Coordinates of C-alpha atoms and ligand atoms in Angstrom, one line a residue:
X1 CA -35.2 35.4 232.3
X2 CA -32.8 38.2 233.2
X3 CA -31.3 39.2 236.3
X4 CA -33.9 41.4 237.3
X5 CA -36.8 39.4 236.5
X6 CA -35.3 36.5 238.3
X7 CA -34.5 38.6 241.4
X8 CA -38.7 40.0 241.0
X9 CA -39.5 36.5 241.0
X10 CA -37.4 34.9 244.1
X11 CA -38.7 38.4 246.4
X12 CA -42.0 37.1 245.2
X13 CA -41.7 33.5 246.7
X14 CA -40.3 34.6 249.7
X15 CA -42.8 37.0 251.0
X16 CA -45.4 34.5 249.8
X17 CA -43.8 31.6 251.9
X18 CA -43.6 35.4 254.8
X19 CA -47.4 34.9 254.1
X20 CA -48.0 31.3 254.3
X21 CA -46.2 31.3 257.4
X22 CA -48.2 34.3 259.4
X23 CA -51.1 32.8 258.1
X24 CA -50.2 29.5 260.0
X25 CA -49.3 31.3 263.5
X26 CA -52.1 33.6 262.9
X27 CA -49.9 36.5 262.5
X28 CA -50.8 39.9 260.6
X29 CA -47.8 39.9 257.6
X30 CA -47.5 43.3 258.2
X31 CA -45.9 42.4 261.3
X32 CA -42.6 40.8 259.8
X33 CA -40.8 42.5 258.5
X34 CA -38.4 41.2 255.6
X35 CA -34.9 42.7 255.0
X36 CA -33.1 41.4 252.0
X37 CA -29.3 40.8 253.0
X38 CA -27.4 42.4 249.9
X39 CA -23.6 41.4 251.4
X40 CA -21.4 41.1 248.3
X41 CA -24.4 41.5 246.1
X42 CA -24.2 44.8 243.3
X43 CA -26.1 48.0 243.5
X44 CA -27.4 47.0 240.6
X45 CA -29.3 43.7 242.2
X46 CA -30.5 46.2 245.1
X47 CA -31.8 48.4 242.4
X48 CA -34.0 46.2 240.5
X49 CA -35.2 44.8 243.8
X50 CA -36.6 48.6 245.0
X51 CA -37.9 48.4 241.7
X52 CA -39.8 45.3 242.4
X53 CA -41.3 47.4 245.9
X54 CA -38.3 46.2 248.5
X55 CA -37.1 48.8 250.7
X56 CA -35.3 47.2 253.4
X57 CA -31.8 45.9 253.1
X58 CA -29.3 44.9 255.1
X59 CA -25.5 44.3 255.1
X60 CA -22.7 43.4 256.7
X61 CA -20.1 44.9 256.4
X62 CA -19.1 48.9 256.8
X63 CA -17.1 49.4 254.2
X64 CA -19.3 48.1 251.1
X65 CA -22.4 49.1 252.8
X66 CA -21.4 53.0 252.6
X67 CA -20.4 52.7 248.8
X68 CA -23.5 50.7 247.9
X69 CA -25.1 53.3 250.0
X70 CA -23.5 56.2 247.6
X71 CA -24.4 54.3 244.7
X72 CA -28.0 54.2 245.4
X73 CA -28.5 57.8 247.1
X74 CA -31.9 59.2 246.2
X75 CA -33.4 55.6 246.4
X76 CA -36.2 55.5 248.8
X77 CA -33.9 52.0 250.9
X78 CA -34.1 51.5 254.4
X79 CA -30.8 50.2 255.3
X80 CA -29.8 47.8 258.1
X81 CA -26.0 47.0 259.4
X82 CA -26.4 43.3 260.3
X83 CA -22.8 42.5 261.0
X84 CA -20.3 42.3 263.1
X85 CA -19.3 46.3 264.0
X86 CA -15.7 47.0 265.5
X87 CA -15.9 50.1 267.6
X88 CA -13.8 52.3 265.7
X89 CA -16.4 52.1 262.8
X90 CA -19.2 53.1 265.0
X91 CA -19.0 56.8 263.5
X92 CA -19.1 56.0 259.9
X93 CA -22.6 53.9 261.1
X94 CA -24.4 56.1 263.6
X95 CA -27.5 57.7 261.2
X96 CA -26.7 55.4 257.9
X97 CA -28.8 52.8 259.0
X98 CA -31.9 52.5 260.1
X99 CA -31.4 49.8 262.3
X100 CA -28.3 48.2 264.0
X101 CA -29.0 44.3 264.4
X102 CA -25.6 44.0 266.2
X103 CA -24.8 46.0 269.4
X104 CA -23.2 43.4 271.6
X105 CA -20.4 45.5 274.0
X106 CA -20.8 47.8 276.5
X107 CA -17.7 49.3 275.0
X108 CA -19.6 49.7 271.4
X109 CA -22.8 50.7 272.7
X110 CA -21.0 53.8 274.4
X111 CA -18.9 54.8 271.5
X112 CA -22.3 54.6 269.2
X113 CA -24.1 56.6 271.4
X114 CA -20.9 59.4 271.6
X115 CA -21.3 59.6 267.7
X116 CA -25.1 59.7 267.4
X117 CA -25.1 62.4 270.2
X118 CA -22.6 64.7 268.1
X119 CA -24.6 64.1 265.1
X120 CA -28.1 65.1 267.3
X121 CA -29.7 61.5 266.5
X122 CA -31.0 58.6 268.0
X123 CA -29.9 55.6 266.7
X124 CA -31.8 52.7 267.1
X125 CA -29.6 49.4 268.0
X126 CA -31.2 45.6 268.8
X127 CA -28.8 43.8 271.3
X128 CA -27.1 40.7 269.3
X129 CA -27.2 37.7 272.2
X130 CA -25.2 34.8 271.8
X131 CA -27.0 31.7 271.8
X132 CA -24.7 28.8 271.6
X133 CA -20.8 28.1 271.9
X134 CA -20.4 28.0 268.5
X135 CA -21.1 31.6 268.0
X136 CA -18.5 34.1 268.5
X137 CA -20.6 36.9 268.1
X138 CA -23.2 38.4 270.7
X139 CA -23.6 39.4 274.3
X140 CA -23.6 35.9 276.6
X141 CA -26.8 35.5 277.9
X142 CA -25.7 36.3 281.5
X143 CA -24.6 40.1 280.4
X144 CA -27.8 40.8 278.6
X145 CA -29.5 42.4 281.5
X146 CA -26.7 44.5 282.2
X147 CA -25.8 45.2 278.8
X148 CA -29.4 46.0 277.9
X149 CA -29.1 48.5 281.1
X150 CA -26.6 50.5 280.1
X151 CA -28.0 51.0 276.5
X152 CA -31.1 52.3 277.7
X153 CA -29.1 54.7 280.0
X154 CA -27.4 55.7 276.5
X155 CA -30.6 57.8 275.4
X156 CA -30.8 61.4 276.2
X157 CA -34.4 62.4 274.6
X158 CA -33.6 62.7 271.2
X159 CA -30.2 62.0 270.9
X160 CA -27.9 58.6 271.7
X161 CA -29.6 55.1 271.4
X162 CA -32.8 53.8 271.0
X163 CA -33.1 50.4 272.1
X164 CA -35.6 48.5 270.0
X165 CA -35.0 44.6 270.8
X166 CA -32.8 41.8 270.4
X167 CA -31.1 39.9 267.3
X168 CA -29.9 36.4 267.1
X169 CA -28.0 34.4 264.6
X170 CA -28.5 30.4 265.7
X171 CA -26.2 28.0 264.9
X172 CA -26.3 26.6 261.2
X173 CA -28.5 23.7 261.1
X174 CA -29.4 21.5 258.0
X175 CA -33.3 21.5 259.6
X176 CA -35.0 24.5 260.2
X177 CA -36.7 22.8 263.2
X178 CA -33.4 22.0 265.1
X179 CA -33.0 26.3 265.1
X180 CA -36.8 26.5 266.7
X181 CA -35.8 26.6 270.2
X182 CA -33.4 29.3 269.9
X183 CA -35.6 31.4 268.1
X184 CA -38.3 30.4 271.1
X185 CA -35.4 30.7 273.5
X186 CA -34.6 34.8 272.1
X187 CA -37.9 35.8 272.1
X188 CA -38.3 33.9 276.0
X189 CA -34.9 36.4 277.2
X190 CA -36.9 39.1 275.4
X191 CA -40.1 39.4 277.4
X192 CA -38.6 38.6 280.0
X193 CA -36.0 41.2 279.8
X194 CA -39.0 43.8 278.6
X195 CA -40.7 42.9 282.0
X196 CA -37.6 42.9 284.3
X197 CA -36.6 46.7 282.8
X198 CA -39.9 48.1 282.4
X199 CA -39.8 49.2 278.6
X200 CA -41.2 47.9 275.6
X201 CA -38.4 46.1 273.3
X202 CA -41.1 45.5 270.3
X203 CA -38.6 43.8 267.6
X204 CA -37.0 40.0 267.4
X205 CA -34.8 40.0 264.2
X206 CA -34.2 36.3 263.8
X207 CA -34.1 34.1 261.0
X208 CA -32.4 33.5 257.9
X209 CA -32.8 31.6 254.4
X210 CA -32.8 28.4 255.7
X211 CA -35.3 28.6 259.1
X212 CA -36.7 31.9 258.6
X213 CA -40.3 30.2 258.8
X214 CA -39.5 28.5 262.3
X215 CA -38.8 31.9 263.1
X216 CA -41.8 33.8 262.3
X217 CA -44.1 31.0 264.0
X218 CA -41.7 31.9 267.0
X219 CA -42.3 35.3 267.0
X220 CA -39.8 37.2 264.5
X221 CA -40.9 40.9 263.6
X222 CA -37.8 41.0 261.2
X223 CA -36.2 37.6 259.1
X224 CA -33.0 39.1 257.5
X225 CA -32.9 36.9 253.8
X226 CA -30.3 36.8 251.7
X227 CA -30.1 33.6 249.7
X228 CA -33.4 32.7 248.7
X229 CA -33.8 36.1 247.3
X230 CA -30.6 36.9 245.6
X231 CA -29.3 33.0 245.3
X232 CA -25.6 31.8 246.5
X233 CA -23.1 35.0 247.3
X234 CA -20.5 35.2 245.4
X235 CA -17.1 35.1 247.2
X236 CA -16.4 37.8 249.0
X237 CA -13.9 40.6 246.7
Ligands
LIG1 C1 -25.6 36.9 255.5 C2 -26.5 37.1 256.7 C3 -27.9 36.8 256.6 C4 -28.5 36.1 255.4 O1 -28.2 34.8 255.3 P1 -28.9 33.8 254.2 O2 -28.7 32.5 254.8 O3 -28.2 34.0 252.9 O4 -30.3 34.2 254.1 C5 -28.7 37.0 257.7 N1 -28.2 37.6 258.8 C6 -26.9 37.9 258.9 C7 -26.4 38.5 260.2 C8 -26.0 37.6 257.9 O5 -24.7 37.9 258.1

């Protein structure tokens, strides 16, 4: 089997188990939304993936993502930027990505906004909210609200952010059900944060190779895979 057939065949088994797992929370599949984490994977992989009718990928870090993003121009790829972003990159993201999982500072969200504004487009961000000690990145829980407030005072009509939900990334567990409550926990701050502000926040992007299941039954509209699709990453370059 080459590399592309074997990369046809693990997309394949995922958004089957995607399927198996709507089915069991009685969830329309068309609701979840699979992105296929690229980080340190070759253009080429992504290519033969779009080939196989994938169209939303996500990575992690600025740098690589722009020259797999050169690589690819003309492909019809949704990308995602699912990483941690330092505030001076915030230009060289706002309008490359469809989607930014990881807003998590006031100080980032403003500088975001700035470059979408000169560029005359809205970006849309998720807030990335820290769940657990362990994690180092992601707004504490007790800044969401105010965090969440001064994004939304970040849109001006067409321009500046658009704020669509929230993002976690759990701590690593070796059982997918021992990340459950997190992922029930996220989508908990969600509604309640949807409620509390008066504004729809429609996306949870939450779960990974090894719980992204859990998550859907919890309510995930986006599970951001890498693994199970493109098998280990290589170290990174
Ligand atoms: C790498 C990464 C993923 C994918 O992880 P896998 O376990 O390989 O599926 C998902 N989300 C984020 C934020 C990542 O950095």
């Amino acid at each position: 089997m080459n590399r592309a057939e074997e990369l046809t065949r693990n997309l394949a088994a995922v958004k089957a188990r995607v399927a198996r797992a709507c089915a069991r929370a009685d969830r329309d599949p068309e609701a979840v939304r699979l992105v296929a984490i690229s980080k340190f994977h070759p253009a080429s992989d992504i290519l033969a993936l779009v080939q196989a009718g994938q169209r939303d990928f996500g990575e992690s870090y600025v740098q690589e993502a722009l020259v797999k993003q050169d690589e690819l121009v003309g492909q019809d790829i949704l990308w995602h930027f699912v990483g941690g972003l330092q505030t001076k990159k915030a230009k060289a993201v706002a309008g490359r990505f469809v989607l930014v999982h990881s807003l998590d500072s006031e100080k980032l969200a403003v500088e975001l906004a700035r470059r979408a504004a000169d560029a005359g487009l809205l970006q849309s961000v998720l807030i990335e909210v820290n769940l657990g000690e362990e994690q180092k990145a992601g707004v504490d829980e007790a800044e969401l609200t105010e965090l969440a407030e001064t994004v939304l005072e970040l849109r001006d009509g067409a321009t500046g952010l658009d704020l669509r939900g929230l993002m976690c990334l759990p701590p690593m567990f070796d059982a997918p059900e021992e990340a459950r409550p997190f992922f029930a926990h996220l989508r908990e701050l969600r509604d309640g944060l949807s409620a509390q502000l008066g504004v729809p926040l429609p996306e949870l992007s939450m779960g990974m190779t090894g719980d992204f299941e859990a998550a859907i039954e919890e309510g995930a509209t986006i599970v951001r895979v890498g693994t199970s699709i493109f098998g280990e990453r290589p170290p990174k370059a």
